[in-house]
Amino acid sequence: MSRIHPTALIDPAAELDSTVEVGAYSLIGPHVKIGAGTKVGPHVVIEGHTSIGRDNTFFQFSSIGAANQDKKYGGEPTTLVIGDRNTIREFCTLNIGTVQDRGETRIGDDNWIMAYCHIAHDSVLGNQNTLANGVTFAGHVTVGDWVTIGGLSGILQRMRIGDHAMIGFQAHVANDVPPFMTVDGNPLAARAVNVVGLKRRDFSAERIGVIRQVHKLLYRSGLTLDEAKAAIAALRGAEGGVADGDIDTMLAFLAASTRGIVR
């Protein structure tokens, strides 16, 4: 039995592995490449210069690789790159990049992207992230790994979200969200360390304890940001250095922030 439904329209120039499945009435354009084991459901449109890896699943009615929603876009051959083992649910829109930035929108591996999510031009989504229903990225958003974003949240242009962060339901993200933090509310505020998420990823109690100290220095000690960064750096070696990599992750994130962090 053919893996391609007879009603699907696939441009002869598209490059699909022989194991790719394509459902009824889906459309795949000439500049699309799809890797082994990927499943494209019915009524999905994949267009643009789009490269898709292995073992992804696209549910019905998604729009993948369409022209970005930037008024300056002039038809340049910018790209969308999707890694492996991602699940992309119904009515998601993932757009290509712009020449004003990196020229590429990039999705990593093992992401769970629920219905009605929008990932705009030049955004970068890392690995093992969960986006609940209705999450919307404006352009140029950067998200690390193991991030959870609550439903109906909006991420402003050029925001950065650090590894292992948790963003609550219906958040308006207008500042960078540091790694390991849980943020929610309106206005958005940092509440605590994402302890539940860290435990699920087998962080030790000692490692979490040091990250709690980082949170306290950053948010609960009345220090300026520069003072907090110095105090966080001084934590290196605590508990035998078990969290030194996490301290480096936090300091690198803070050093690169140009929009300010969620307070």
PDB file of N, CA and C in Angstrom, residues 101-200:
ATOM      1  N   ASP A 101      17.379  39.212   9.499  1.00  0.00           N
ATOM      2  CA  ASP A 101      17.954  38.523  10.649  1.00  0.00           C
ATOM      3  C   ASP A 101      18.721  37.307  10.138  1.00  0.00           C
ATOM      4  N   ARG A 102      18.548  36.174  10.765  1.00  0.00           N
ATOM      5  CA  ARG A 102      19.324  34.972  10.462  1.00  0.00           C
ATOM      6  C   ARG A 102      18.910  34.300   9.161  1.00  0.00           C
ATOM      7  N   GLY A 103      17.743  34.693   8.627  1.00  0.00           N
ATOM      8  CA  GLY A 103      17.276  34.083   7.389  1.00  0.00           C
ATOM      9  C   GLY A 103      16.741  32.680   7.563  1.00  0.00           C
ATOM     10  N   GLU A 104      16.558  32.264   8.814  1.00  0.00           N
ATOM     11  CA  GLU A 104      16.145  30.887   9.087  1.00  0.00           C
ATOM     12  C   GLU A 104      15.331  30.834  10.370  1.00  0.00           C
ATOM     13  N   THR A 105      14.240  30.127  10.334  1.00  0.00           N
ATOM     14  CA  THR A 105      13.525  29.724  11.535  1.00  0.00           C
ATOM     15  C   THR A 105      13.921  28.285  11.819  1.00  0.00           C
ATOM     16  N   ARG A 106      14.234  27.979  13.078  1.00  0.00           N
ATOM     17  CA  ARG A 106      14.783  26.651  13.378  1.00  0.00           C
ATOM     18  C   ARG A 106      14.057  26.012  14.553  1.00  0.00           C
ATOM     19  N   ILE A 107      13.640  24.773  14.368  1.00  0.00           N
ATOM     20  CA  ILE A 107      13.026  23.949  15.402  1.00  0.00           C
ATOM     21  C   ILE A 107      13.970  22.779  15.658  1.00  0.00           C
ATOM     22  N   GLY A 108      14.303  22.518  16.921  1.00  0.00           N
ATOM     23  CA  GLY A 108      15.233  21.442  17.245  1.00  0.00           C
ATOM     24  C   GLY A 108      14.585  20.070  17.225  1.00  0.00           C
ATOM     25  N   ASP A 109      14.880  19.273  18.243  1.00  0.00           N
ATOM     26  CA  ASP A 109      14.414  17.885  18.314  1.00  0.00           C
ATOM     27  C   ASP A 109      13.482  17.672  19.502  1.00  0.00           C
ATOM     28  N   ASP A 110      12.570  16.716  19.357  1.00  0.00           N
ATOM     29  CA  ASP A 110      11.764  16.209  20.467  1.00  0.00           C
ATOM     30  C   ASP A 110      10.887  17.274  21.120  1.00  0.00           C
ATOM     31  N   ASN A 111      10.387  18.198  20.329  1.00  0.00           N
ATOM     32  CA  ASN A 111       9.475  19.214  20.851  1.00  0.00           C
ATOM     33  C   ASN A 111       8.028  18.769  20.705  1.00  0.00           C
ATOM     34  N   TRP A 112       7.202  19.212  21.660  1.00  0.00           N
ATOM     35  CA  TRP A 112       5.773  18.894  21.686  1.00  0.00           C
ATOM     36  C   TRP A 112       5.043  20.224  21.518  1.00  0.00           C
ATOM     37  N   ILE A 113       4.523  20.470  20.310  1.00  0.00           N
ATOM     38  CA  ILE A 113       3.919  21.755  19.954  1.00  0.00           C
ATOM     39  C   ILE A 113       2.431  21.523  19.765  1.00  0.00           C
ATOM     40  N   MET A 114       1.635  22.037  20.697  1.00  0.00           N
ATOM     41  CA  MET A 114       0.200  21.753  20.690  1.00  0.00           C
ATOM     42  C   MET A 114      -0.537  22.651  19.698  1.00  0.00           C
ATOM     43  N   ALA A 115      -1.845  22.482  19.627  1.00  0.00           N
ATOM     44  CA  ALA A 115      -2.663  23.102  18.585  1.00  0.00           C
ATOM     45  C   ALA A 115      -2.616  24.623  18.633  1.00  0.00           C
ATOM     46  N   TYR A 116      -2.740  25.212  17.436  1.00  0.00           N
ATOM     47  CA  TYR A 116      -2.869  26.657  17.252  1.00  0.00           C
ATOM     48  C   TYR A 116      -1.631  27.445  17.686  1.00  0.00           C
ATOM     49  N   CYS A 117      -0.473  26.815  17.744  1.00  0.00           N
ATOM     50  CA  CYS A 117       0.757  27.556  18.052  1.00  0.00           C
ATOM     51  C   CYS A 117       1.277  28.242  16.789  1.00  0.00           C
ATOM     52  N   HIS A 118       1.910  29.400  16.998  1.00  0.00           N
ATOM     53  CA  HIS A 118       2.523  30.149  15.898  1.00  0.00           C
ATOM     54  C   HIS A 118       3.983  30.427  16.240  1.00  0.00           C
ATOM     55  N   ILE A 119       4.883  29.989  15.372  1.00  0.00           N
ATOM     56  CA  ILE A 119       6.315  30.263  15.539  1.00  0.00           C
ATOM     57  C   ILE A 119       6.745  31.116  14.352  1.00  0.00           C
ATOM     58  N   ALA A 120       7.002  32.385  14.643  1.00  0.00           N
ATOM     59  CA  ALA A 120       7.232  33.368  13.587  1.00  0.00           C
ATOM     60  C   ALA A 120       8.672  33.347  13.097  1.00  0.00           C
ATOM     61  N   HIS A 121       8.928  34.173  12.119  1.00  0.00           N
ATOM     62  CA  HIS A 121      10.196  34.230  11.405  1.00  0.00           C
ATOM     63  C   HIS A 121      11.403  34.440  12.317  1.00  0.00           C
ATOM     64  N   ASP A 122      12.466  33.711  11.988  1.00  0.00           N
ATOM     65  CA  ASP A 122      13.775  33.842  12.640  1.00  0.00           C
ATOM     66  C   ASP A 122      13.764  33.406  14.102  1.00  0.00           C
ATOM     67  N   SER A 123      12.719  32.750  14.537  1.00  0.00           N
ATOM     68  CA  SER A 123      12.704  32.212  15.897  1.00  0.00           C
ATOM     69  C   SER A 123      13.500  30.913  15.948  1.00  0.00           C
ATOM     70  N   VAL A 124      14.028  30.620  17.135  1.00  0.00           N
ATOM     71  CA  VAL A 124      14.790  29.401  17.357  1.00  0.00           C
ATOM     72  C   VAL A 124      14.203  28.687  18.564  1.00  0.00           C
ATOM     73  N   LEU A 125      13.760  27.472  18.379  1.00  0.00           N
ATOM     74  CA  LEU A 125      13.234  26.633  19.448  1.00  0.00           C
ATOM     75  C   LEU A 125      14.185  25.465  19.615  1.00  0.00           C
ATOM     76  N   GLY A 126      14.698  25.270  20.831  1.00  0.00           N
ATOM     77  CA  GLY A 126      15.681  24.224  21.073  1.00  0.00           C
ATOM     78  C   GLY A 126      15.084  22.835  21.084  1.00  0.00           C
ATOM     79  N   ASN A 127      15.426  22.051  22.106  1.00  0.00           N
ATOM     80  CA  ASN A 127      15.038  20.645  22.170  1.00  0.00           C
ATOM     81  C   ASN A 127      14.199  20.361  23.417  1.00  0.00           C
ATOM     82  N   GLN A 128      13.318  19.376  23.302  1.00  0.00           N
ATOM     83  CA  GLN A 128      12.566  18.860  24.448  1.00  0.00           C
ATOM     84  C   GLN A 128      11.652  19.919  25.092  1.00  0.00           C
ATOM     85  N   ASN A 129      11.130  20.829  24.282  1.00  0.00           N
ATOM     86  CA  ASN A 129      10.242  21.870  24.803  1.00  0.00           C
ATOM     87  C   ASN A 129       8.776  21.485  24.629  1.00  0.00           C
ATOM     88  N   THR A 130       7.929  22.040  25.497  1.00  0.00           N
ATOM     89  CA  THR A 130       6.486  21.837  25.399  1.00  0.00           C
ATOM     90  C   THR A 130       5.805  23.193  25.270  1.00  0.00           C
ATOM     91  N   LEU A 131       5.081  23.383  24.175  1.00  0.00           N
ATOM     92  CA  LEU A 131       4.290  24.590  23.956  1.00  0.00           C
ATOM     93  C   LEU A 131       2.826  24.186  24.013  1.00  0.00           C
ATOM     94  N   ALA A 132       2.095  24.694  25.007  1.00  0.00           N
ATOM     95  CA  ALA A 132       0.680  24.357  25.136  1.00  0.00           C
ATOM     96  C   ALA A 132      -0.140  25.097  24.081  1.00  0.00           C
ATOM     97  N   ASN A 133      -1.419  24.788  24.029  1.00  0.00           N
ATOM     98  CA  ASN A 133      -2.286  25.310  22.977  1.00  0.00           C
ATOM     99  C   ASN A 133      -2.265  26.836  22.915  1.00  0.00           C
ATOM    100  N   GLY A 134      -2.125  27.355  21.696  1.00  0.00           N
ATOM    101  CA  GLY A 134      -2.268  28.786  21.479  1.00  0.00           C
ATOM    102  C   GLY A 134      -1.055  29.621  21.832  1.00  0.00           C
ATOM    103  N   VAL A 135       0.100  29.023  22.032  1.00  0.00           N
ATOM    104  CA  VAL A 135       1.311  29.816  22.279  1.00  0.00           C
ATOM    105  C   VAL A 135       1.726  30.504  20.982  1.00  0.00           C
ATOM    106  N   THR A 136       2.089  31.779  21.092  1.00  0.00           N
ATOM    107  CA  THR A 136       2.421  32.580  19.922  1.00  0.00           C
ATOM    108  C   THR A 136       3.775  33.255  20.101  1.00  0.00           C
ATOM    109  N   PHE A 137       4.682  32.991  19.157  1.00  0.00           N
ATOM    110  CA  PHE A 137       5.978  33.675  19.123  1.00  0.00           C
ATOM    111  C   PHE A 137       5.920  34.791  18.097  1.00  0.00           C
ATOM    112  N   ALA A 138       6.265  36.006  18.496  1.00  0.00           N
ATOM    113  CA  ALA A 138       6.562  37.025  17.505  1.00  0.00           C
ATOM    114  C   ALA A 138       7.928  36.702  16.891  1.00  0.00           C
ATOM    115  N   GLY A 139       8.399  37.505  15.975  1.00  0.00           N
ATOM    116  CA  GLY A 139       9.654  37.196  15.310  1.00  0.00           C
ATOM    117  C   GLY A 139      10.857  37.234  16.230  1.00  0.00           C
ATOM    118  N   HIS A 140      11.889  36.471  15.864  1.00  0.00           N
ATOM    119  CA  HIS A 140      13.216  36.560  16.474  1.00  0.00           C
ATOM    120  C   HIS A 140      13.250  36.082  17.927  1.00  0.00           C
ATOM    121  N   VAL A 141      12.351  35.218  18.319  1.00  0.00           N
ATOM    122  CA  VAL A 141      12.338  34.669  19.683  1.00  0.00           C
ATOM    123  C   VAL A 141      13.320  33.504  19.764  1.00  0.00           C
ATOM    124  N   THR A 142      14.026  33.402  20.890  1.00  0.00           N
ATOM    125  CA  THR A 142      14.964  32.299  21.104  1.00  0.00           C
ATOM    126  C   THR A 142      14.586  31.557  22.384  1.00  0.00           C
ATOM    127  N   VAL A 143      14.377  30.250  22.265  1.00  0.00           N
ATOM    128  CA  VAL A 143      14.002  29.402  23.401  1.00  0.00           C
ATOM    129  C   VAL A 143      15.043  28.295  23.525  1.00  0.00           C
ATOM    130  N   GLY A 144      15.481  28.033  24.761  1.00  0.00           N
ATOM    131  CA  GLY A 144      16.482  27.000  25.009  1.00  0.00           C
ATOM    132  C   GLY A 144      15.896  25.600  24.975  1.00  0.00           C
ATOM    133  N   ASP A 145      16.322  24.755  25.910  1.00  0.00           N
ATOM    134  CA  ASP A 145      15.892  23.367  25.989  1.00  0.00           C
ATOM    135  C   ASP A 145      15.066  23.119  27.255  1.00  0.00           C
ATOM    136  N   TRP A 146      14.166  22.138  27.178  1.00  0.00           N
ATOM    137  CA  TRP A 146      13.365  21.698  28.327  1.00  0.00           C
ATOM    138  C   TRP A 146      12.518  22.836  28.919  1.00  0.00           C
ATOM    139  N   VAL A 147      11.996  23.691  28.071  1.00  0.00           N
ATOM    140  CA  VAL A 147      11.134  24.796  28.493  1.00  0.00           C
ATOM    141  C   VAL A 147       9.674  24.384  28.341  1.00  0.00           C
ATOM    142  N   THR A 148       8.839  24.798  29.287  1.00  0.00           N
ATOM    143  CA  THR A 148       7.394  24.594  29.197  1.00  0.00           C
ATOM    144  C   THR A 148       6.718  25.962  29.165  1.00  0.00           C
ATOM    145  N   ILE A 149       5.843  26.182  28.168  1.00  0.00           N
ATOM    146  CA  ILE A 149       5.143  27.456  28.029  1.00  0.00           C
ATOM    147  C   ILE A 149       3.643  27.188  28.087  1.00  0.00           C
ATOM    148  N   GLY A 150       2.974  27.832  29.035  1.00  0.00           N
ATOM    149  CA  GLY A 150       1.547  27.624  29.239  1.00  0.00           C
ATOM    150  C   GLY A 150       0.693  28.145  28.100  1.00  0.00           C
ATOM    151  N   GLY A 151      -0.521  27.631  28.016  1.00  0.00           N
ATOM    152  CA  GLY A 151      -1.427  27.943  26.928  1.00  0.00           C
ATOM    153  C   GLY A 151      -1.763  29.418  26.806  1.00  0.00           C
ATOM    154  N   LEU A 152      -1.983  29.852  25.570  1.00  0.00           N
ATOM    155  CA  LEU A 152      -2.402  31.211  25.234  1.00  0.00           C
ATOM    156  C   LEU A 152      -1.385  32.262  25.635  1.00  0.00           C
ATOM    157  N   SER A 153      -0.130  31.874  25.748  1.00  0.00           N
ATOM    158  CA  SER A 153       0.924  32.830  26.084  1.00  0.00           C
ATOM    159  C   SER A 153       1.462  33.479  24.813  1.00  0.00           C
ATOM    160  N   GLY A 154       1.829  34.751  24.941  1.00  0.00           N
ATOM    161  CA  GLY A 154       2.414  35.488  23.831  1.00  0.00           C
ATOM    162  C   GLY A 154       3.824  35.923  24.165  1.00  0.00           C
ATOM    163  N   ILE A 155       4.757  35.680  23.252  1.00  0.00           N
ATOM    164  CA  ILE A 155       6.151  36.017  23.457  1.00  0.00           C
ATOM    165  C   ILE A 155       6.510  37.157  22.510  1.00  0.00           C
ATOM    166  N   LEU A 156       6.907  38.276  23.065  1.00  0.00           N
ATOM    167  CA  LEU A 156       7.215  39.471  22.281  1.00  0.00           C
ATOM    168  C   LEU A 156       8.471  39.255  21.428  1.00  0.00           C
ATOM    169  N   GLN A 157       8.647  40.130  20.422  1.00  0.00           N
ATOM    170  CA  GLN A 157       9.800  40.017  19.534  1.00  0.00           C
ATOM    171  C   GLN A 157      11.114  40.052  20.319  1.00  0.00           C
ATOM    172  N   ARG A 158      12.033  39.224  19.885  1.00  0.00           N
ATOM    173  CA  ARG A 158      13.428  39.190  20.345  1.00  0.00           C
ATOM    174  C   ARG A 158      13.588  38.781  21.809  1.00  0.00           C
ATOM    175  N   MET A 159      12.559  38.199  22.394  1.00  0.00           N
ATOM    176  CA  MET A 159      12.703  37.701  23.758  1.00  0.00           C
ATOM    177  C   MET A 159      13.499  36.400  23.760  1.00  0.00           C
ATOM    178  N   ARG A 160      14.137  36.130  24.909  1.00  0.00           N
ATOM    179  CA  ARG A 160      14.919  34.912  25.099  1.00  0.00           C
ATOM    180  C   ARG A 160      14.384  34.197  26.333  1.00  0.00           C
ATOM    181  N   ILE A 161      14.250  32.885  26.210  1.00  0.00           N
ATOM    182  CA  ILE A 161      13.771  32.057  27.317  1.00  0.00           C
ATOM    183  C   ILE A 161      14.820  30.993  27.575  1.00  0.00           C
ATOM    184  N   GLY A 162      15.314  30.944  28.829  1.00  0.00           N
ATOM    185  CA  GLY A 162      16.423  30.062  29.159  1.00  0.00           C
ATOM    186  C   GLY A 162      16.013  28.623  29.402  1.00  0.00           C
ATOM    187  N   ASP A 163      16.995  27.746  29.426  1.00  0.00           N
ATOM    188  CA  ASP A 163      16.777  26.314  29.641  1.00  0.00           C
ATOM    189  C   ASP A 163      16.002  26.047  30.929  1.00  0.00           C
ATOM    190  N   HIS A 164      15.105  25.072  30.874  1.00  0.00           N
ATOM    191  CA  HIS A 164      14.383  24.564  32.041  1.00  0.00           C
ATOM    192  C   HIS A 164      13.433  25.595  32.664  1.00  0.00           C
ATOM    193  N   ALA A 165      13.110  26.660  31.951  1.00  0.00           N
ATOM    194  CA  ALA A 165      12.152  27.632  32.479  1.00  0.00           C
ATOM    195  C   ALA A 165      10.729  27.109  32.325  1.00  0.00           C
ATOM    196  N   MET A 166       9.845  27.624  33.173  1.00  0.00           N
ATOM    197  CA  MET A 166       8.420  27.298  33.126  1.00  0.00           C
ATOM    198  C   MET A 166       7.645  28.603  33.092  1.00  0.00           C
ATOM    199  N   ILE A 167       6.789  28.763  32.068  1.00  0.00           N
ATOM    200  CA  ILE A 167       5.994  29.982  31.912  1.00  0.00           C
ATOM    201  C   ILE A 167       4.530  29.621  32.089  1.00  0.00           C
ATOM    202  N   GLY A 168       3.842  30.330  32.963  1.00  0.00           N
ATOM    203  CA  GLY A 168       2.471  30.004  33.298  1.00  0.00           C
ATOM    204  C   GLY A 168       1.473  30.351  32.203  1.00  0.00           C
ATOM    205  N   PHE A 169       0.245  29.977  32.452  1.00  0.00           N
ATOM    206  CA  PHE A 169      -0.867  30.157  31.515  1.00  0.00           C
ATOM    207  C   PHE A 169      -1.095  31.628  31.188  1.00  0.00           C
ATOM    208  N   GLN A 170      -1.323  31.906  29.909  1.00  0.00           N
ATOM    209  CA  GLN A 170      -1.750  33.216  29.415  1.00  0.00           C
ATOM    210  C   GLN A 170      -0.755  34.315  29.778  1.00  0.00           C
ATOM    211  N   ALA A 171       0.526  33.991  29.686  1.00  0.00           N
ATOM    212  CA  ALA A 171       1.568  34.957  30.031  1.00  0.00           C
ATOM    213  C   ALA A 171       1.809  35.933  28.885  1.00  0.00           C
ATOM    214  N   HIS A 172       2.202  37.153  29.268  1.00  0.00           N
ATOM    215  CA  HIS A 172       2.671  38.161  28.315  1.00  0.00           C
ATOM    216  C   HIS A 172       4.155  38.353  28.590  1.00  0.00           C
ATOM    217  N   VAL A 173       4.994  37.760  27.724  1.00  0.00           N
ATOM    218  CA  VAL A 173       6.435  37.744  27.964  1.00  0.00           C
ATOM    219  C   VAL A 173       7.070  38.913  27.213  1.00  0.00           C
ATOM    220  N   ALA A 174       7.460  39.952  27.962  1.00  0.00           N
ATOM    221  CA  ALA A 174       8.040  41.159  27.375  1.00  0.00           C
ATOM    222  C   ALA A 174       9.442  41.424  27.910  1.00  0.00           C
ATOM    223  N   ASN A 175       9.995  40.469  28.639  1.00  0.00           N
ATOM    224  CA  ASN A 175      11.389  40.496  29.078  1.00  0.00           C
ATOM    225  C   ASN A 175      11.946  39.082  28.993  1.00  0.00           C
ATOM    226  N   ASP A 176      13.253  38.971  29.022  1.00  0.00           N
ATOM    227  CA  ASP A 176      13.878  37.647  28.979  1.00  0.00           C
ATOM    228  C   ASP A 176      13.543  36.857  30.240  1.00  0.00           C
ATOM    229  N   VAL A 177      13.352  35.553  30.065  1.00  0.00           N
ATOM    230  CA  VAL A 177      13.047  34.654  31.187  1.00  0.00           C
ATOM    231  C   VAL A 177      14.296  33.830  31.490  1.00  0.00           C
ATOM    232  N   PRO A 178      14.936  34.025  32.648  1.00  0.00           N
ATOM    233  CA  PRO A 178      16.177  33.317  32.940  1.00  0.00           C
ATOM    234  C   PRO A 178      15.977  31.808  33.066  1.00  0.00           C
ATOM    235  N   PRO A 179      17.055  31.054  32.881  1.00  0.00           N
ATOM    236  CA  PRO A 179      16.980  29.601  33.038  1.00  0.00           C
ATOM    237  C   PRO A 179      16.497  29.196  34.423  1.00  0.00           C
ATOM    238  N   PHE A 180      15.818  28.068  34.490  1.00  0.00           N
ATOM    239  CA  PHE A 180      15.419  27.390  35.727  1.00  0.00           C
ATOM    240  C   PHE A 180      14.271  28.064  36.482  1.00  0.00           C
ATOM    241  N   MET A 181      13.782  29.196  36.002  1.00  0.00           N
ATOM    242  CA  MET A 181      12.788  29.953  36.758  1.00  0.00           C
ATOM    243  C   MET A 181      11.365  29.593  36.345  1.00  0.00           C
ATOM    244  N   THR A 182      10.431  29.705  37.291  1.00  0.00           N
ATOM    245  CA  THR A 182       9.004  29.660  37.013  1.00  0.00           C
ATOM    246  C   THR A 182       8.475  31.074  37.048  1.00  0.00           C
ATOM    247  N   VAL A 183       7.813  31.498  35.972  1.00  0.00           N
ATOM    248  CA  VAL A 183       7.262  32.846  35.899  1.00  0.00           C
ATOM    249  C   VAL A 183       5.790  32.750  35.541  1.00  0.00           C
ATOM    250  N   ASP A 184       4.978  33.622  36.143  1.00  0.00           N
ATOM    251  CA  ASP A 184       3.573  33.713  35.757  1.00  0.00           C
ATOM    252  C   ASP A 184       2.989  35.009  36.279  1.00  0.00           C
ATOM    253  N   GLY A 185       1.691  35.200  36.045  1.00  0.00           N
ATOM    254  CA  GLY A 185       0.991  36.378  36.532  1.00  0.00           C
ATOM    255  C   GLY A 185       0.918  37.486  35.501  1.00  0.00           C
ATOM    256  N   ASN A 186       0.148  38.504  35.848  1.00  0.00           N
ATOM    257  CA  ASN A 186      -0.038  39.680  34.999  1.00  0.00           C
ATOM    258  C   ASN A 186      -0.008  40.940  35.875  1.00  0.00           C
ATOM    259  N   PRO A 187       1.112  41.680  35.874  1.00  0.00           N
ATOM    260  CA  PRO A 187       2.280  41.510  35.005  1.00  0.00           C
ATOM    261  C   PRO A 187       3.102  40.290  35.382  1.00  0.00           C
ATOM    262  N   LEU A 188       3.862  39.817  34.419  1.00  0.00           N
ATOM    263  CA  LEU A 188       4.650  38.608  34.613  1.00  0.00           C
ATOM    264  C   LEU A 188       5.723  38.828  35.673  1.00  0.00           C
ATOM    265  N   ALA A 189       5.912  37.847  36.549  1.00  0.00           N
ATOM    266  CA  ALA A 189       6.918  37.947  37.599  1.00  0.00           C
ATOM    267  C   ALA A 189       7.530  36.579  37.851  1.00  0.00           C
ATOM    268  N   ALA A 190       8.791  36.581  38.291  1.00  0.00           N
ATOM    269  CA  ALA A 190       9.469  35.341  38.663  1.00  0.00           C
ATOM    270  C   ALA A 190       8.980  34.904  40.032  1.00  0.00           C
ATOM    271  N   ARG A 191       8.514  33.666  40.138  1.00  0.00           N
ATOM    272  CA  ARG A 191       7.914  33.173  41.374  1.00  0.00           C
ATOM    273  C   ARG A 191       8.844  32.271  42.171  1.00  0.00           C
ATOM    274  N   ALA A 192       9.571  31.390  41.481  1.00  0.00           N
ATOM    275  CA  ALA A 192      10.361  30.378  42.185  1.00  0.00           C
ATOM    276  C   ALA A 192      11.201  29.642  41.162  1.00  0.00           C
ATOM    277  N   VAL A 193      11.986  28.684  41.649  1.00  0.00           N
ATOM    278  CA  VAL A 193      12.700  27.761  40.776  1.00  0.00           C
ATOM    279  C   VAL A 193      11.716  26.708  40.257  1.00  0.00           C
ATOM    280  N   ASN A 194      11.907  26.271  39.026  1.00  0.00           N
ATOM    281  CA  ASN A 194      11.067  25.234  38.427  1.00  0.00           C
ATOM    282  C   ASN A 194      11.467  23.867  38.985  1.00  0.00           C
ATOM    283  N   VAL A 195      11.200  23.671  40.275  1.00  0.00           N
ATOM    284  CA  VAL A 195      11.671  22.478  40.971  1.00  0.00           C
ATOM    285  C   VAL A 195      11.045  21.211  40.394  1.00  0.00           C
ATOM    286  N   VAL A 196       9.761  21.237  40.105  1.00  0.00           N
ATOM    287  CA  VAL A 196       9.095  20.047  39.574  1.00  0.00           C
ATOM    288  C   VAL A 196       9.760  19.610  38.267  1.00  0.00           C
ATOM    289  N   GLY A 197       9.999  20.565  37.377  1.00  0.00           N
ATOM    290  CA  GLY A 197      10.641  20.228  36.117  1.00  0.00           C
ATOM    291  C   GLY A 197      12.044  19.675  36.311  1.00  0.00           C
ATOM    292  N   LEU A 198      12.803  20.279  37.220  1.00  0.00           N
ATOM    293  CA  LEU A 198      14.172  19.824  37.446  1.00  0.00           C
ATOM    294  C   LEU A 198      14.187  18.416  38.036  1.00  0.00           C
ATOM    295  N   LYS A 199      13.280  18.123  38.953  1.00  0.00           N
ATOM    296  CA  LYS A 199      13.212  16.773  39.515  1.00  0.00           C
ATOM    297  C   LYS A 199      12.861  15.752  38.437  1.00  0.00           C
ATOM    298  N   ARG A 200      11.972  16.111  37.545  1.00  0.00           N
ATOM    299  CA  ARG A 200      11.607  15.199  36.465  1.00  0.00           C
ATOM    300  C   ARG A 200      12.800  14.905  35.558  1.00  0.00           C
TER     301      ARG A 200
END
